[in-house]
Short mmCIF file of C-alpha atoms and ligand atoms in Angstrom, two decimals:
data_model
loop_
_atom_site.label_atom_id
_atom_site.label_comp_id
_atom_site.label_asym_id
_atom_site.label_seq_id
_atom_site.Cartn_x
_atom_site.Cartn_y
_atom_site.Cartn_z
CA MET A 1283 23.23 -12.20 8.22
CA GLU A 1284 23.12 -10.00 9.98
CA SER A 1285 20.07 -9.27 12.09
CA ARG A 1286 18.70 -6.01 13.40
CA LEU A 1287 15.44 -5.35 15.79
CA LEU A 1288 13.26 -2.58 15.72
CA GLN A 1289 10.23 -2.63 18.10
CA SER A 1290 7.67 -3.64 15.25
CA VAL A 1291 9.98 -4.51 12.47
CA HIS A 1292 12.69 -6.90 12.21
CA LEU A 1293 15.24 -6.63 9.31
CA ALA A 1294 17.27 -9.36 8.46
CA GLU A 1295 19.91 -8.41 6.09
CA PRO A 1296 20.95 -10.55 2.97
CA LEU A 1297 24.54 -12.27 2.56
CA ILE A 1298 26.22 -9.66 0.63
CA GLU A 1299 29.40 -7.45 1.63
CA ILE A 1300 27.99 -3.41 2.31
CA ASP A 1301 30.57 -1.23 3.13
CA TRP A 1302 28.35 1.01 5.09
CA SER A 1303 30.66 3.87 5.66
CA ASN A 1304 30.74 4.26 1.66
CA TYR A 1305 26.91 5.36 2.34
CA SER A 1306 26.66 7.40 5.78
CA THR A 1307 27.51 10.52 4.41
CA SER A 1308 25.04 10.36 1.58
CA VAL A 1309 22.07 9.00 3.82
CA SER A 1310 22.93 11.86 6.45
CA THR A 1311 22.54 14.26 3.57
CA ILE A 1312 19.66 12.93 1.92
CA HIS A 1313 18.00 12.68 5.47
CA HIS A 1314 18.13 16.37 6.25
CA HIS A 1315 17.47 17.22 2.59
CA LEU A 1316 14.11 15.64 3.06
CA LYS A 1317 13.31 17.59 5.99
CA GLU A 1318 14.01 20.77 3.96
CA ILE A 1319 11.90 19.94 1.09
CA GLN A 1320 8.78 18.40 3.31
CA ASP A 1321 6.99 21.47 3.45
CA GLN A 1322 7.27 21.79 -0.56
CA CYS A 1323 6.44 17.89 -0.94
CA ALA A 1324 6.96 15.28 1.30
CA GLY A 1325 4.62 16.40 4.16
CA TRP A 1326 4.09 12.99 5.37
CA ILE A 1327 7.66 12.92 6.52
CA ASN A 1328 6.73 13.97 10.22
CA PHE A 1329 3.37 13.12 10.14
CA PRO A 1330 0.91 13.45 11.95
CA PRO A 1331 0.38 17.15 12.21
CA PRO A 1332 -0.76 18.78 15.52
CA ASN A 1333 -4.27 18.38 15.98
CA TYR A 1334 -4.34 15.08 14.04
CA GLU A 1335 -6.75 13.66 16.50
CA ASP A 1336 -9.33 16.04 15.11
CA VAL A 1337 -9.04 15.07 11.89
CA LEU A 1338 -9.04 11.28 12.64
CA THR A 1339 -12.53 11.95 15.34
CA SER A 1340 -14.26 13.48 11.70
CA ILE A 1341 -13.19 10.83 9.46
CA GLN A 1342 -14.46 8.45 12.39
CA GLN A 1343 -17.78 10.56 12.61
CA LEU A 1344 -18.18 10.35 9.12
CA ALA A 1345 -17.32 6.58 8.71
CA ASP A 1346 -20.19 5.87 11.47
CA GLU A 1347 -22.76 8.09 9.60
CA ILE A 1348 -21.60 6.38 6.36
CA LYS A 1349 -22.05 2.54 7.94
CA SER A 1350 -25.47 3.20 9.40
CA ASN A 1351 -26.68 4.88 6.80
CA ALA A 1352 -25.41 2.49 4.32
CA GLU A 1353 -24.66 -1.25 3.09
CA VAL A 1354 -21.70 -0.48 0.15
CA LEU A 1355 -19.21 2.65 -0.10
CA VAL A 1356 -18.13 3.40 -3.57
CA VAL A 1357 -14.80 4.65 -3.42
CA ILE A 1358 -13.49 6.29 -6.93
CA GLY A 1359 -9.79 7.06 -7.52
CA VAL A 1360 -6.94 5.42 -8.80
CA GLY A 1361 -3.36 4.87 -8.47
CA GLY A 1362 -2.38 6.45 -4.97
CA SER A 1363 -5.89 7.58 -4.50
CA PHE A 1364 -7.23 4.25 -4.17
CA LEU A 1365 -4.19 1.70 -3.61
CA GLY A 1366 -3.51 2.04 -0.28
CA ALA A 1367 -6.92 2.18 0.92
CA LYS A 1368 -7.63 -1.27 -1.05
CA ALA A 1369 -4.29 -2.49 0.55
CA VAL A 1370 -5.01 -2.23 3.94
CA GLN A 1371 -8.49 -3.24 3.72
CA GLU A 1372 -8.12 -6.21 2.00
CA ALA A 1373 -5.17 -7.41 4.08
CA LEU A 1374 -7.08 -6.55 7.45
CA SER A 1375 -10.87 -8.09 6.39
CA PRO A 1376 -11.97 -11.60 6.54
CA TYR A 1377 -10.91 -13.26 3.18
CA PHE A 1378 -15.07 -13.96 2.26
CA GLY A 1379 -17.00 -10.90 3.72
CA VAL A 1380 -16.85 -7.91 5.73
CA LEU A 1381 -15.79 -7.09 9.25
CA LYS A 1382 -18.19 -6.93 11.70
CA ASN A 1383 -17.42 -3.22 12.70
CA GLY A 1384 -17.80 -1.76 8.82
CA ILE A 1385 -19.49 -2.26 5.73
CA GLN A 1386 -18.70 -3.09 1.97
CA VAL A 1387 -15.99 -0.74 0.13
CA VAL A 1388 -15.79 -1.11 -3.52
CA TYR A 1389 -13.82 0.64 -6.00
CA ALA A 1390 -14.48 2.34 -8.87
CA GLY A 1391 -12.32 4.70 -11.44
CA GLN A 1392 -9.39 2.55 -11.60
CA ASN A 1393 -10.09 1.36 -14.93
CA LEU A 1394 -11.58 1.97 -18.12
CA SER A 1395 -13.89 -1.15 -18.42
CA GLY A 1396 -17.26 -0.91 -19.44
CA ALA A 1397 -18.17 -4.01 -18.32
CA TYR A 1398 -16.57 -3.04 -14.95
CA ILE A 1399 -18.76 -0.18 -14.26
CA GLN A 1400 -22.12 -1.87 -15.50
CA HIS A 1401 -21.27 -5.33 -12.91
CA LEU A 1402 -20.83 -2.78 -10.24
CA LEU A 1403 -23.98 -0.78 -11.03
CA ASN A 1404 -25.70 -3.95 -11.06
CA SER A 1405 -24.27 -5.00 -8.21
CA ILE A 1406 -25.33 -2.48 -6.12
CA LYS A 1407 -28.66 -1.67 -7.43
CA ASP A 1408 -30.26 -2.99 -4.08
CA LYS A 1409 -28.48 -1.66 -1.56
CA GLU A 1410 -27.76 1.69 -0.20
CA ILE A 1411 -25.11 3.40 -1.23
CA TYR A 1412 -22.09 6.37 -0.06
CA LEU A 1413 -20.09 7.83 -2.65
CA ASN A 1414 -16.60 8.53 -2.02
CA ILE A 1415 -14.50 10.61 -5.06
CA ILE A 1416 -10.63 10.94 -4.66
CA SER A 1417 -8.57 13.17 -6.82
CA LYS A 1418 -5.88 15.17 -6.16
CA SER A 1419 -5.79 17.04 -9.56
CA GLY A 1420 -9.39 16.77 -9.90
CA THR A 1421 -8.71 15.72 -13.69
CA THR A 1422 -7.40 12.08 -13.93
CA MET A 1423 -9.20 10.47 -16.72
CA GLU A 1424 -10.50 7.30 -15.20
CA PRO A 1425 -12.08 8.60 -11.82
CA SER A 1426 -13.63 11.86 -13.63
CA LEU A 1427 -15.61 9.35 -16.05
CA ALA A 1428 -16.64 7.47 -13.46
CA PHE A 1429 -17.48 9.94 -11.08
CA ARG A 1430 -19.80 11.42 -14.26
CA VAL A 1431 -21.35 7.88 -14.14
CA PHE A 1432 -21.76 7.27 -10.17
CA ARG A 1433 -22.99 11.29 -9.57
CA GLN A 1434 -25.75 11.00 -12.41
CA TYR A 1435 -26.50 7.31 -10.48
CA MET A 1436 -26.73 9.18 -7.49
CA GLU A 1437 -28.57 11.81 -8.08
CA GLN A 1438 -31.47 9.75 -9.90
CA ARG A 1439 -31.67 7.47 -7.15
CA TYR A 1440 -31.60 10.12 -4.36
CA GLY A 1441 -32.80 13.14 -5.56
CA SER A 1442 -31.22 16.17 -3.28
CA GLU A 1443 -30.15 13.71 -0.60
CA SER A 1444 -27.44 12.69 -2.75
CA LYS A 1445 -25.69 15.84 -1.77
CA GLU A 1446 -25.35 14.15 1.89
CA ARG A 1447 -23.85 10.94 0.32
CA ILE A 1448 -21.36 11.93 -2.24
CA ILE A 1449 -18.01 12.86 -0.33
CA VAL A 1450 -15.03 14.52 -2.38
CA THR A 1451 -11.48 13.98 -0.90
CA THR A 1452 -9.08 16.69 -3.03
CA ASP A 1453 -6.86 19.54 -2.99
CA GLU A 1454 -7.90 22.16 -0.66
CA LYS A 1455 -7.56 25.12 -2.88
CA LYS A 1456 -8.24 24.27 -6.68
CA GLY A 1457 -9.05 22.02 -9.53
CA VAL A 1458 -11.97 20.62 -11.03
CA LEU A 1459 -13.22 18.79 -9.07
CA LYS A 1460 -13.08 20.83 -5.84
CA ASN A 1461 -15.16 23.25 -8.07
CA ILE A 1462 -17.93 20.77 -8.36
CA ALA A 1463 -17.69 20.14 -4.97
CA GLU A 1464 -18.00 23.56 -3.72
CA TYR A 1465 -20.83 24.32 -6.64
CA ALA A 1466 -22.71 21.47 -5.30
CA GLY A 1467 -22.31 21.37 -1.80
CA TYR A 1468 -20.84 18.25 -1.09
CA ARG A 1469 -18.61 17.38 1.75
CA GLN A 1470 -15.17 18.26 1.43
CA PHE A 1471 -11.60 16.24 3.29
CA VAL A 1472 -8.48 17.76 1.75
CA ILE A 1473 -5.47 16.05 0.24
CA PRO A 1474 -2.54 18.39 1.76
CA TYR A 1475 -0.77 20.10 -1.28
CA ASN A 1476 2.63 18.76 -0.17
CA ILE A 1477 1.41 14.98 0.08
CA GLY A 1478 1.43 12.94 -3.42
CA GLY A 1479 -1.02 10.45 -3.98
CA ARG A 1480 1.34 7.37 -3.61
CA TYR A 1481 2.16 9.22 -0.07
CA SER A 1482 -1.25 9.44 0.93
CA VAL A 1483 -2.43 6.72 3.01
CA PHE A 1484 -2.48 8.36 5.72
CA THR A 1485 -4.60 11.56 4.96
CA PRO A 1486 -8.02 11.14 4.48
CA VAL A 1487 -7.36 9.50 1.00
CA GLY A 1488 -6.75 6.53 2.77
CA LEU A 1489 -8.40 7.29 5.89
CA ILE A 1490 -12.35 7.17 4.77
CA PRO A 1491 -12.33 3.71 3.06
CA ILE A 1492 -10.47 2.41 5.49
CA ALA A 1493 -12.51 3.33 8.40
CA ALA A 1494 -15.61 2.44 6.87
CA ALA A 1495 -14.62 -1.07 6.09
CA GLY A 1496 -14.12 -1.17 9.79
CA ILE A 1497 -10.58 -1.13 10.40
CA ASP A 1498 -8.84 1.20 13.28
CA ILE A 1499 -8.06 4.13 12.12
CA PHE A 1500 -6.23 5.25 15.54
CA GLN A 1501 -4.51 2.36 15.65
CA PHE A 1502 -3.27 2.77 11.58
CA ILE A 1503 -1.72 6.34 12.62
CA GLU A 1504 -0.44 4.90 15.90
CA GLY A 1505 1.68 2.57 14.18
CA MET A 1506 2.51 5.08 11.73
CA LYS A 1507 3.53 7.50 14.80
CA GLU A 1508 5.97 4.83 16.11
CA ALA A 1509 7.65 4.44 12.89
CA ALA A 1510 8.01 7.81 12.32
CA VAL A 1511 9.71 8.20 15.50
CA LEU A 1512 12.06 5.23 15.04
CA LEU A 1513 12.95 6.11 11.97
CA ASN A 1514 13.82 10.03 11.95
CA GLU A 1515 17.63 8.95 12.32
CA ASP A 1516 19.97 10.17 10.21
CA ASN A 1517 22.25 7.35 11.40
CA ILE A 1518 22.38 4.47 8.86
CA GLU A 1519 23.37 1.91 11.94
CA LEU A 1520 20.18 3.18 13.43
CA ASN A 1521 17.72 3.17 10.86
CA ASP A 1522 16.43 0.08 9.45
CA ALA A 1523 14.31 1.89 6.17
CA TYR A 1524 17.71 3.37 5.33
CA ARG A 1525 19.22 0.28 5.57
CA TYR A 1526 16.78 -1.38 3.56
CA ALA A 1527 17.32 1.42 0.92
CA VAL A 1528 20.98 1.00 1.00
CA ILE A 1529 20.54 -2.98 0.41
CA ARG A 1530 18.65 -2.32 -2.49
CA ASN A 1531 21.00 0.03 -4.02
CA GLU A 1532 24.03 -2.08 -3.51
CA LEU A 1533 22.05 -4.86 -5.18
CA TYR A 1534 20.84 -2.64 -7.95
CA ASN A 1535 24.33 -1.84 -8.70
CA GLN A 1536 25.48 -5.35 -9.01
CA GLY A 1537 23.30 -6.32 -11.46
CA TYR A 1538 20.35 -7.07 -9.32
CA GLN A 1539 17.37 -5.05 -11.16
CA VAL A 1540 14.42 -6.67 -10.38
CA GLU A 1541 13.19 -6.99 -6.64
CA LEU A 1542 10.37 -9.43 -5.70
CA LEU A 1543 8.20 -8.86 -2.71
CA ALA A 1544 7.42 -12.37 -1.32
CA SER A 1545 4.72 -13.10 0.95
CA PHE A 1546 2.84 -15.78 2.25
CA GLU A 1547 -0.88 -14.42 3.11
CA PRO A 1548 -3.09 -13.85 0.14
CA SER A 1549 -4.85 -10.76 1.58
CA LEU A 1550 -1.30 -9.07 1.02
CA ALA A 1551 -1.84 -9.28 -2.72
CA PHE A 1552 -3.13 -5.66 -2.74
CA PHE A 1553 -0.53 -4.13 -0.30
CA HIS A 1554 1.80 -5.94 -3.08
CA GLU A 1555 0.10 -3.54 -5.28
CA TRP A 1556 0.76 -0.34 -3.45
CA TRP A 1557 4.36 -1.16 -2.84
CA LYS A 1558 5.04 -1.72 -6.35
CA GLN A 1559 3.60 1.82 -7.15
CA LEU A 1560 5.33 3.64 -4.64
CA PHE A 1561 8.47 1.88 -5.69
CA GLY A 1562 7.97 1.86 -9.31
CA GLU A 1563 6.40 5.75 -9.66
CA SER A 1564 8.88 6.99 -7.46
CA GLU A 1565 12.19 5.46 -8.74
CA GLY A 1566 11.61 3.78 -12.28
CA LYS A 1567 12.81 7.34 -14.54
CA ASN A 1568 16.06 8.64 -16.09
CA LYS A 1569 15.99 4.80 -17.32
CA LYS A 1570 17.04 3.88 -13.78
CA GLY A 1571 15.21 2.18 -11.08
CA ILE A 1572 14.79 -1.44 -10.05
CA PHE A 1573 11.67 -3.01 -11.20
CA PRO A 1574 9.15 -3.51 -8.35
CA SER A 1575 7.61 -7.07 -8.58
CA ALA A 1576 5.94 -9.12 -5.98
CA VAL A 1577 4.61 -12.51 -5.38
CA THR A 1578 2.20 -14.50 -3.48
CA TYR A 1579 3.72 -17.82 -1.95
CA SER A 1580 3.10 -20.64 -1.67
CA THR A 1581 0.94 -20.40 -4.95
CA ASP A 1582 3.64 -18.52 -6.87
CA LEU A 1583 6.19 -21.04 -6.27
CA HIS A 1584 4.12 -23.42 -8.15
CA SER A 1585 4.05 -20.99 -11.06
CA ILE A 1586 7.33 -18.87 -11.19
CA GLY A 1587 8.92 -20.48 -8.76
CA GLN A 1588 10.98 -22.36 -11.16
CA TYR A 1589 12.80 -19.04 -12.80
CA ILE A 1590 12.93 -17.53 -9.55
CA GLN A 1591 15.04 -20.43 -8.04
CA GLU A 1592 17.14 -21.39 -11.94
CA GLY A 1593 16.03 -18.65 -14.19
CA SER A 1594 18.03 -15.45 -14.81
CA PRO A 1595 20.05 -14.44 -11.79
CA ILE A 1596 18.76 -10.77 -11.89
CA LEU A 1597 15.79 -10.92 -8.96
CA PHE A 1598 16.22 -10.19 -5.48
CA GLU A 1599 13.88 -11.07 -2.96
CA THR A 1600 12.74 -9.12 -0.01
CA PHE A 1601 10.38 -11.77 2.44
CA LEU A 1602 7.62 -9.73 4.32
CA HIS A 1603 6.19 -12.10 7.20
CA PHE A 1604 3.64 -11.57 9.79
CA LYS A 1605 4.14 -13.48 13.08
CA GLU A 1606 0.72 -13.86 14.27
CA ILE A 1607 -1.93 -14.03 12.30
CA GLU A 1608 -5.42 -13.70 14.01
CA ASP A 1609 -7.03 -17.06 12.35
CA ASP A 1610 -5.95 -20.33 11.82
CA TYR A 1611 -6.87 -23.97 11.00
CA PRO A 1612 -5.82 -27.22 12.25
CA ILE A 1613 -4.91 -29.81 9.76
CA PRO A 1614 -7.25 -33.10 10.62
CA PHE A 1615 -6.26 -36.57 11.93
CA ASP A 1616 -8.08 -39.16 9.82
CA ILE A 1617 -8.39 -42.55 11.01
CA ARG A 1618 -8.17 -43.69 7.45
CA ASN A 1619 -4.76 -41.61 6.53
CA GLU A 1620 -5.33 -43.12 2.63
CA ASP A 1621 -3.44 -39.60 1.64
CA GLN A 1622 -0.93 -40.46 4.33
CA LEU A 1623 -0.96 -36.75 5.67
CA ASN A 1624 -1.62 -37.75 9.43
CA ASP A 1625 2.12 -37.12 10.26
CA LEU A 1626 1.32 -33.31 9.44
CA SER A 1627 -1.68 -33.07 11.74
CA THR A 1628 0.18 -32.10 14.74
CA TYR A 1629 0.99 -28.86 12.86
CA SER A 1630 -1.79 -25.75 11.90
CA PHE A 1631 -2.13 -24.35 8.78
CA ASN A 1632 -0.25 -21.45 9.68
CA GLU A 1633 2.50 -23.83 11.14
CA ILE A 1634 2.99 -25.18 7.88
CA ASN A 1635 2.69 -21.70 5.74
CA SER A 1636 5.72 -20.62 8.10
CA ILE A 1637 7.61 -23.40 7.35
CA ALA A 1638 7.29 -23.06 3.56
CA LYS A 1639 8.70 -19.38 4.07
CA GLU A 1640 11.85 -20.85 5.88
CA GLY A 1641 12.42 -23.63 3.15
CA SER A 1642 11.80 -21.08 0.40
CA ILE A 1643 14.24 -18.70 1.84
CA LEU A 1644 17.01 -21.73 2.16
CA ALA A 1645 16.19 -22.70 -1.29
CA HIS A 1646 16.66 -19.14 -2.79
CA ILE A 1647 19.41 -18.64 -1.08
CA GLU A 1648 21.12 -21.90 -2.30
CA GLY A 1649 19.99 -20.64 -5.75
CA GLY A 1650 22.17 -17.81 -5.13
CA ILE A 1651 19.38 -15.07 -4.87
CA PRO A 1652 19.54 -12.34 -2.00
CA VAL A 1653 17.31 -12.63 0.88
CA ILE A 1654 16.11 -9.63 2.53
CA GLN A 1655 13.67 -10.35 5.45
CA LEU A 1656 11.20 -8.11 6.96
CA GLU A 1657 8.92 -9.72 9.88
CA LEU A 1658 6.44 -7.81 12.00
CA LYS A 1659 4.82 -9.23 14.99
CA LYS A 1660 1.05 -8.86 14.05
CA LEU A 1661 -0.93 -8.68 11.12
CA ASP A 1662 -3.25 -5.74 12.47
CA ALA A 1663 -4.10 -1.81 11.30
CA TYR A 1664 -0.75 -0.94 14.01
CA HIS A 1665 1.62 -2.73 11.94
CA MET A 1666 0.36 -1.94 8.29
CA GLY A 1667 0.76 1.98 9.53
CA PHE A 1668 4.15 1.19 10.65
CA LEU A 1669 4.68 -1.08 7.85
CA MET A 1670 3.39 1.53 4.85
CA TYR A 1671 5.76 4.41 6.55
CA PHE A 1672 8.70 2.36 6.49
CA PHE A 1673 8.17 1.29 2.85
CA MET A 1674 7.50 5.21 2.03
CA LYS A 1675 10.87 6.44 4.11
CA ALA A 1676 13.00 3.39 2.51
CA CYS A 1677 11.41 4.35 -1.15
CA VAL A 1678 12.58 8.56 -0.56
CA MET A 1679 16.08 7.41 0.56
CA SER A 1680 16.51 4.78 -2.31
CA SER A 1681 15.28 7.40 -4.88
CA PHE A 1682 17.56 9.87 -3.61
CA LEU A 1683 20.41 7.16 -3.65
CA LEU A 1684 19.52 7.13 -7.38
CA ASP A 1685 19.66 10.35 -8.11
CA VAL A 1686 16.07 10.61 -9.13
CA ASN A 1687 13.17 12.63 -8.01
CA PRO A 1688 10.62 10.43 -5.83
CA PHE A 1689 7.83 13.11 -6.12
CA ASP A 1690 7.10 13.11 -9.59
CA GLN A 1691 5.58 10.95 -12.16
CA PRO A 1692 6.23 12.58 -15.69
CA GLY A 1693 6.59 9.13 -17.64
CA VAL A 1694 2.75 8.90 -16.53
CA ASP A 1695 1.78 11.73 -18.14
CA ILE A 1696 3.43 11.00 -21.56
CA TYR A 1697 0.58 8.23 -21.74
CA LYS A 1698 -2.18 10.73 -20.96
CA ASN A 1699 -0.75 12.77 -23.64
CA LYS A 1700 -1.17 10.16 -25.79
CA MET A 1701 -4.44 9.12 -25.53
CA ASN A 1702 -6.12 12.63 -25.29
CA GLY A 1703 -4.45 13.23 -28.94
CA LEU A 1704 -5.78 9.79 -30.17
CA LEU A 1705 -9.30 10.89 -28.18
CA LYS A 1706 -9.17 13.98 -30.24
CA LYS A 1707 -8.51 12.79 -33.40
CA LYS A 1708 -11.61 10.19 -33.21
O1 PA5 B 880 1.09 8.96 -7.06
C1 PA5 B 880 0.78 9.65 -7.56
O2 PA5 B 880 0.85 11.19 -7.97
C2 PA5 B 880 -0.30 9.24 -8.61
O3 PA5 B 880 -0.26 7.67 -8.69
C3 PA5 B 880 -1.91 9.83 -8.73
O4 PA5 B 880 -2.22 9.51 -7.51
C4 PA5 B 880 -2.84 9.32 -9.23
O5 PA5 B 880 -2.23 9.68 -10.66
C5 PA5 B 880 -4.17 10.00 -9.60
O6 PA5 B 880 -4.10 11.00 -9.46
P1 PA5 B 880 -5.43 12.25 -9.01
O7 PA5 B 880 -5.04 11.68 -7.58
O8 PA5 B 880 -4.85 13.48 -9.50
O9 PA5 B 880 -6.63 11.50 -9.39
#
């Protein structure tokens, strides 16, 4: 297993033969093509733009205002308009409660459950609220309906002050939401025209909720900046995002149709959801694409671990590992030792978790599963920024290698049209 080292992410490659020279020309061509189209549809490639410090500062000021006037920020959005923010928030917040520098951030408009809306309204009735509605098109059904509910709620509760408490993140120039914001005088933040939803976590789409949750957005952007520089290489030898993309492509061509992203920290479960959308919506078209799935170990070793080890040989795994997790707990020594666990009392939980990871990798390789490993130094804002950019860059390379367009999602519109047709009939 060849091993490579970038400053912030360590990629260990699976035991498969890859003739890298077969890919060097196409990778380099796609790399340069991306640069050509970045003004049209990939504005994040050379992110951040000049003066981004000003954007970050204004977002931080807004977050400070929200934190001093509210106990809860309700974020309305679906798909790329909420997954990135929630992924970072959950990854970096305590399991129970919120960061000491942040407030509770909850999400609506990502489903059509009436019970969810009702329960959310119940849960915030005694708390001070701000609202952030996020929609690039401004017409997506789920967030639009939720915004109608919460806008009325804010108006009834805060009267004219509601105008100060509703923040709109949308397109700079067009859309229903843009018109509402203009008419009502809500504060607005812009989703750049050339950044699609699932690539928008480094824009106000992700940054406002992340900052309100108490996470350092400056460090988050620093991590992304480092990745943008290090992964701006057309040479496949030097670009680990592109190597990861090529490995995926090679495995797909060998019949491995499902990728499992595997983590050992439950707080990454929503990061998995962000990753699934990124790859699923970008690659899954024209009857092609790796199916992105994810598992949280060790929990899932006790549910679908059996299938992974011995089921149909269609899976490959990408293990995601953060070496340093801030909090840990020791295994206690017990003088009675009735459970016969004292041998383990020299370890902490995180140490055993790490060893469980190594054991799973060995077992799965033995079971014939190709294993990729991505290792990061620390679970913090900086490395999350690095990792998200890494995956975004890998995803567009991977999609173009499959000859599909990573920036559209025509299949999603089919469901919307069917639903709208049925709604009209009724
Ligand atoms: O990645 C995408 O473009 C989509 O997932 C969108 O983010 C999602 O459909 C929400 O769209 P909008 O922000 O226009 O409401």
